Coordinates of C-alpha atoms in Angstrom, one line a residue:
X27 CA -0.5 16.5 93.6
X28 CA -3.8 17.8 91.2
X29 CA -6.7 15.4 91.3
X30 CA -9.4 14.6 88.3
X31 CA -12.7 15.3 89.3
X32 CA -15.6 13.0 87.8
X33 CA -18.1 15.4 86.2
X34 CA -20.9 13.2 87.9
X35 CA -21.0 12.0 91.6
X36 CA -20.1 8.3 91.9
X37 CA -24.0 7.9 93.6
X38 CA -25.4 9.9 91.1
X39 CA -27.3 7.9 87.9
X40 CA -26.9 8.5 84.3
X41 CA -29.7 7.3 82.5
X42 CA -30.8 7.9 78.5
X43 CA -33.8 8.7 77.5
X44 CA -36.1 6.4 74.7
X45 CA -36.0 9.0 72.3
X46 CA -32.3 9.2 72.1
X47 CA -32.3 5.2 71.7
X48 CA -34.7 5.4 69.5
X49 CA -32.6 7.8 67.4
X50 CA -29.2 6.2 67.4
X51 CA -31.1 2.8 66.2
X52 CA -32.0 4.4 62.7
X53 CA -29.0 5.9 62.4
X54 CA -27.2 2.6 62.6
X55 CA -30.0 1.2 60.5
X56 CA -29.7 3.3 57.3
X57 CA -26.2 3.4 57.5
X58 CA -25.9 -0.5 57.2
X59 CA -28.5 -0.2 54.6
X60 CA -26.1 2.3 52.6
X61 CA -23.3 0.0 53.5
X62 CA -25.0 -3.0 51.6
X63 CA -26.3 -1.3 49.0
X64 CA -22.9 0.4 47.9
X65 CA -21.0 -3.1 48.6
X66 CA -23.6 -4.6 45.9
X67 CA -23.0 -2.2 43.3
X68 CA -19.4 -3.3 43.5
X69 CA -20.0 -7.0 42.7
X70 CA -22.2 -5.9 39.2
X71 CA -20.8 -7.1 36.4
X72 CA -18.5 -4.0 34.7
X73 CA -21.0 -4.0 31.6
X74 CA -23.4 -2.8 33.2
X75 CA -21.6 0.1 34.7
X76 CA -21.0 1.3 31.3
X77 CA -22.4 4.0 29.3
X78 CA -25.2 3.3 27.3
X79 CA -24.3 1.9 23.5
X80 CA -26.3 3.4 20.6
X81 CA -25.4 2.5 17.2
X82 CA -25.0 4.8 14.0
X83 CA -25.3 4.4 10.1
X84 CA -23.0 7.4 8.3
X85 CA -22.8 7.9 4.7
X86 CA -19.4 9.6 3.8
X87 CA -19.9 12.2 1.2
X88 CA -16.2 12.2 -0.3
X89 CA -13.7 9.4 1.2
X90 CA -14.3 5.6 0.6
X91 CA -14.2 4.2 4.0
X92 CA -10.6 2.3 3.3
X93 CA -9.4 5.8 3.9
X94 CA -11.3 7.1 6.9
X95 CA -11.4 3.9 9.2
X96 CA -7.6 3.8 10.4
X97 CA -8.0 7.3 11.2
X98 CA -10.9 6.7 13.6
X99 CA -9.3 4.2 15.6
X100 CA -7.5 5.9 18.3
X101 CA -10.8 7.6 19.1
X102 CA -12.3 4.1 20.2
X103 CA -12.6 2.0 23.3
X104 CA -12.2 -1.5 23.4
X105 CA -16.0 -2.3 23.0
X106 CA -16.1 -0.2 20.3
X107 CA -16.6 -1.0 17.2
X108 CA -16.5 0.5 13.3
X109 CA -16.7 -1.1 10.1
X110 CA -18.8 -1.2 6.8
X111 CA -17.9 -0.8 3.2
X112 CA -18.1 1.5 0.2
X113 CA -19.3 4.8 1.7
X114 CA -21.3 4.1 4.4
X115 CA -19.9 3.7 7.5
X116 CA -21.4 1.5 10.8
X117 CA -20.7 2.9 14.3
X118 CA -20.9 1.3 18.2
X119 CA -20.2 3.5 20.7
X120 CA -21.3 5.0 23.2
X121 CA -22.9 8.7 22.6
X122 CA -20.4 10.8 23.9
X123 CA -17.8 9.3 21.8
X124 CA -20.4 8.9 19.1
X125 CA -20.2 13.2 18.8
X126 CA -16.6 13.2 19.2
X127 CA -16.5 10.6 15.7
X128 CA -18.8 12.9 14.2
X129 CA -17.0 16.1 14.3
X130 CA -13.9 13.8 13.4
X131 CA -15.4 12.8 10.3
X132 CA -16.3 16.5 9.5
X133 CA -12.6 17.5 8.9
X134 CA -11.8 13.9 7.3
X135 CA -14.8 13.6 4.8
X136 CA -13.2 16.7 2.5
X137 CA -13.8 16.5 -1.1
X138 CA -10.9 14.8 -3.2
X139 CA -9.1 16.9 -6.3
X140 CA -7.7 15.9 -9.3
X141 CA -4.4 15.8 -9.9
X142 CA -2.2 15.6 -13.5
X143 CA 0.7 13.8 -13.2
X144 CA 3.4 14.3 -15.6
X145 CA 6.6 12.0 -16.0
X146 CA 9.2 12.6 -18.5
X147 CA 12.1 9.8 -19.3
X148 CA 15.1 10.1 -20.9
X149 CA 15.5 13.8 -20.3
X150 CA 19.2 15.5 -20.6
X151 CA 17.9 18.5 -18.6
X152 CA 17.8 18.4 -15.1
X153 CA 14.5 19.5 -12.8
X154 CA 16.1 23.0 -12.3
X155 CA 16.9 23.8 -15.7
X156 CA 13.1 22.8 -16.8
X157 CA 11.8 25.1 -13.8
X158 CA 13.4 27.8 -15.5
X159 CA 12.4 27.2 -18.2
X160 CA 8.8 27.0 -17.2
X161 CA 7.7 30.7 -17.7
X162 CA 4.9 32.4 -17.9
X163 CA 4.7 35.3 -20.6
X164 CA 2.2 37.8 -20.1
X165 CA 1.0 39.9 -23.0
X166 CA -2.3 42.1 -23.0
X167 CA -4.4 40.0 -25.7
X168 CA -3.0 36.7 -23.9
X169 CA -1.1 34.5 -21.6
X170 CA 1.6 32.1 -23.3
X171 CA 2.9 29.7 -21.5
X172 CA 7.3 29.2 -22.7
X173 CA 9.3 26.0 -22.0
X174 CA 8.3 22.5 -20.9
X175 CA 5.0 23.1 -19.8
X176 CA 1.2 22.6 -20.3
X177 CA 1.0 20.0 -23.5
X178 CA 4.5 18.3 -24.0
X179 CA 4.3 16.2 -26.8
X180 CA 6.7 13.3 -27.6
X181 CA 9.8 14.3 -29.3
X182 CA 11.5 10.6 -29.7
X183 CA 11.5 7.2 -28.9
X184 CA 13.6 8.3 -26.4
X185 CA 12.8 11.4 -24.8
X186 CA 8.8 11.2 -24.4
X187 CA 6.4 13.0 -21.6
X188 CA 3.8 10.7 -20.2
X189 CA 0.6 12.5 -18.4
X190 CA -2.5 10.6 -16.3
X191 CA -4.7 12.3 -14.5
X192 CA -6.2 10.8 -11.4
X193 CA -7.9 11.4 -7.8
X194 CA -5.7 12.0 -4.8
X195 CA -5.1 8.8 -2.9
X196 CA -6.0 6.6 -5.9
X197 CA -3.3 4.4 -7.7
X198 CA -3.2 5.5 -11.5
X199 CA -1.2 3.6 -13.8
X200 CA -0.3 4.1 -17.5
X201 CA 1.5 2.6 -20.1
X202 CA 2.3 2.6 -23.6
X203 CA 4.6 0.6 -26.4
X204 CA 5.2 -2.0 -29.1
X205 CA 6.1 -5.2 -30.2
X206 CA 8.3 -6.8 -32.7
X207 CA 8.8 -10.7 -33.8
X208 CA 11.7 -12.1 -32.5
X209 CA 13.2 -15.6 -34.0
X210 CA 14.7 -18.2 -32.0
X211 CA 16.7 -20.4 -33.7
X212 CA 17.5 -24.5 -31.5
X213 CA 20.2 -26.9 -32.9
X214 CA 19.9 -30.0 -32.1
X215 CA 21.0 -33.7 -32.6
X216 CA 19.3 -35.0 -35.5
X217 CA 20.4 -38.6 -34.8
X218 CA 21.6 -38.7 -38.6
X219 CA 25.1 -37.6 -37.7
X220 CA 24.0 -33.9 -38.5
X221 CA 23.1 -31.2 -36.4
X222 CA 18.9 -30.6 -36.6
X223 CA 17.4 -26.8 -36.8
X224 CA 14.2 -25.5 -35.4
X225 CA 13.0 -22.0 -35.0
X226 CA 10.6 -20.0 -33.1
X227 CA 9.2 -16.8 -33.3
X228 CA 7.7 -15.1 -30.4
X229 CA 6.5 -11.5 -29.5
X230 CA 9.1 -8.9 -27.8
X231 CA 7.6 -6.2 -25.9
X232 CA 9.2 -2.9 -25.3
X233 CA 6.8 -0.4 -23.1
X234 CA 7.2 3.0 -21.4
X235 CA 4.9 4.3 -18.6
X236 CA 4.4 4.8 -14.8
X237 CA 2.2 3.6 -11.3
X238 CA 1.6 6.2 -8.9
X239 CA -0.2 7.0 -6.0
X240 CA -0.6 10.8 -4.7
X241 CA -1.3 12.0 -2.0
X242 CA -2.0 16.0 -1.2
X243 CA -0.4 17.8 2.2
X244 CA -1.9 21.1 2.9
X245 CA -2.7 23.5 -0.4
X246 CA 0.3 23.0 -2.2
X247 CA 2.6 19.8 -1.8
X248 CA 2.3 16.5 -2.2
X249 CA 3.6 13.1 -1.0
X250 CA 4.1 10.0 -3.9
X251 CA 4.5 6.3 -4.3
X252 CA 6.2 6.3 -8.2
X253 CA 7.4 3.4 -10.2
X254 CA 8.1 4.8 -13.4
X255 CA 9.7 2.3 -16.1
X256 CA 10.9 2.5 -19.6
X257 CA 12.3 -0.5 -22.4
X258 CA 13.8 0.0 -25.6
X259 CA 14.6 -2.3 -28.6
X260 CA 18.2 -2.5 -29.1
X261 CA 20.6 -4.5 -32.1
X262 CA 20.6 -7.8 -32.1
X263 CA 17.2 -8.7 -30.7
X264 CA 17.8 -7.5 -27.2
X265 CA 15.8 -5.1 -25.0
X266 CA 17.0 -2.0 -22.7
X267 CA 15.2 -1.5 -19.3
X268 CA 15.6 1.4 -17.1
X269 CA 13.1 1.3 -13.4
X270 CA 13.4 2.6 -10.3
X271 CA 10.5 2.6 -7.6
X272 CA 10.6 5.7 -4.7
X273 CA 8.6 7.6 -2.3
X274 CA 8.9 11.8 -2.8
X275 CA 7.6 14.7 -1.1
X276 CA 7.1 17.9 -3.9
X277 CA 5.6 21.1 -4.6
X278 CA 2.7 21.4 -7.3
X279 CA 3.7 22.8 -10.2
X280 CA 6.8 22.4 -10.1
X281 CA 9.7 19.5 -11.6
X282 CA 11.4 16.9 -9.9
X283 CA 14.2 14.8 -10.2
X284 CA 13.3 11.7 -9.3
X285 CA 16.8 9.9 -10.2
X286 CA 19.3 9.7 -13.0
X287 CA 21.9 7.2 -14.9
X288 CA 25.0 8.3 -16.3
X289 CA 26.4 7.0 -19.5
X290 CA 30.0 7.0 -20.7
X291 CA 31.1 6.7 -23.9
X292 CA 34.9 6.1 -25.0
X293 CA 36.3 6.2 -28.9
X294 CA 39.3 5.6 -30.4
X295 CA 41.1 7.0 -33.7
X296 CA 44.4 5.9 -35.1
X297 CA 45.6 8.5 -37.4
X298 CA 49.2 10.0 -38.1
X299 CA 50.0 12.0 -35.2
X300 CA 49.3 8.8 -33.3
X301 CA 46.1 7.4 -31.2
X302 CA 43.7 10.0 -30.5
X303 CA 41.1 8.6 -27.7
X304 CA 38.1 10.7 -26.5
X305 CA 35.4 10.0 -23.2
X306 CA 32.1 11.9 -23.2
X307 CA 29.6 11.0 -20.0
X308 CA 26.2 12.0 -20.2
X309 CA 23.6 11.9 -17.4
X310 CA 20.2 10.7 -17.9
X311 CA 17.1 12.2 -16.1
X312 CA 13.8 10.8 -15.0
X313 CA 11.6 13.9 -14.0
X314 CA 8.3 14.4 -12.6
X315 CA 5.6 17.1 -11.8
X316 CA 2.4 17.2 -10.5
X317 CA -0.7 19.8 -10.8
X318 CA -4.0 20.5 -9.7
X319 CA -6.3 19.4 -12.2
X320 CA -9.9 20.3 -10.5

């Protein structure tokens, strides 16, 4: 059997000096006080933990602020705030989120171009067939442009190019037509035993044009909202309408088919080899293309 010998002898006395009292009692004393001071930090109210807020007037050069704000908000905390109106633009924030908006705002606040937008109706070509026909001639004393480019002008009531020019991201809207009287004619009871007229006359439109809003994607496409539209007077007092409304995505420069109607037609002739009956179908195009107009 080992024994464990104490490292003192049970007679002997262990004593501490005043010094080393002296120096455990600060010890304990500015570690309590470290104590209390971090527990009271805890209980401050979060606000003011948090970073200091400046605020910031910016005047966008290019974009109207409609444009830039939605862009800006995943960049924000929830005391954050951005408004204003027009072109000038109010920012809370703190500072280093302040620099990050800033350097946003550099790659957002790019000048807006021009564009031409050019619809035509009623067209028996398709976009392909007007691409290829869309040429460009070089000669040494000049350069001719072939085909169904530069300025189209109308041909007919019913085949007619429509241009408006307008800033990216701006809706443009155009429209053109005419009018003609239109007579109404009521019978009535008279109360006489005989039928009672009375007629009217009232204004018929018939108009031809196009909203649109375009919007540029890198240098050479771009996305649109169209709602092209086009009337015509027809026999007996009535009124043709052809509309559609879409969303494309297109190259500049170049056509597009942006939808088409077909048309059937059947006749009939009696002759003496018997009934002779012919169906021709014909497809109607609307078309659009857009340039750079800067």
């Amino acid at each position: 059997m080992r024994w464990i010998r104490p490292l003192a002898r049970p007679d002997s006395l262990l004593t501490l000096t005043t010094a080393t009292c002296t120096h455990s009692q600060t010890d304990l004393y500015l570690g309590l006080r470290a104590l209390i001071v971090f527990l009271g930090a805890l209980m401050l109210p979060p606000s003011l933990h948090a970073e200091e807020t400046v605020m910031e007037v910016i005047t966008l050069q290019n974009r109207p602020i409609a444009e830039i704000q939605p862009l800006l908000t995943p960049l924000l905390d929830k005391n954050d705030v951005v408004s204003g109106s027009g072109f000038n633009l109010i920012v809370k924030t703190s500072p280093g989120r302040l620099e990050s908006i800033l350097a946003l705002l550099e790659q957002l606040d790019t000048r807006q171009h021009n564009l031409l937008i050019s619809v035509l109706q009623n067209s028996h070509k398709t976009a392909e067939q007007l691409n290829a026909e869309l040429a460009i001639a070089v000669s040494p004393a000049a350069v001719r442009l072939q085909g169904m480019g530069g300025d189209t002008r109308n041909t007919s009531s019913q085949h007619a190019t429509q241009q408006l020019r307008t800033l990216e991201g701006q809706a443009a809207h155009i429209q053109t037509g005419q009018q003609r009287p239109v007579e109404q004619i009521s019978v009535y009871d008279s109360g006489y035993g005989y039928a009672g007229f009375s007629s009217n006359t009232q204004m018929q439109e018939a108009s031809n044009g196009f909203a649109a809003t375009p919007r540029l994607v890198g240098n050479n496409e771009v996305i649109i909202d169209i709602t092209p539209w086009s009337d015509r007077f027809i026999h007996n007092q009535g009124l043709e309408t052809q509309s559609l409304a879409t969303s494309v995505r297109a190259r500049l420069g170049q056509w597009v088919d942006l939808g088409a109607s077909g048309i059937s037609e059947q006749t009939e002739t009696t002759g003496f080899n018997g009934i002779n009956a012919r169906t021709s179908t014909r497809d109607v195009h609307i078309l659009m293309k857009i340039d750079l107009a800067d």
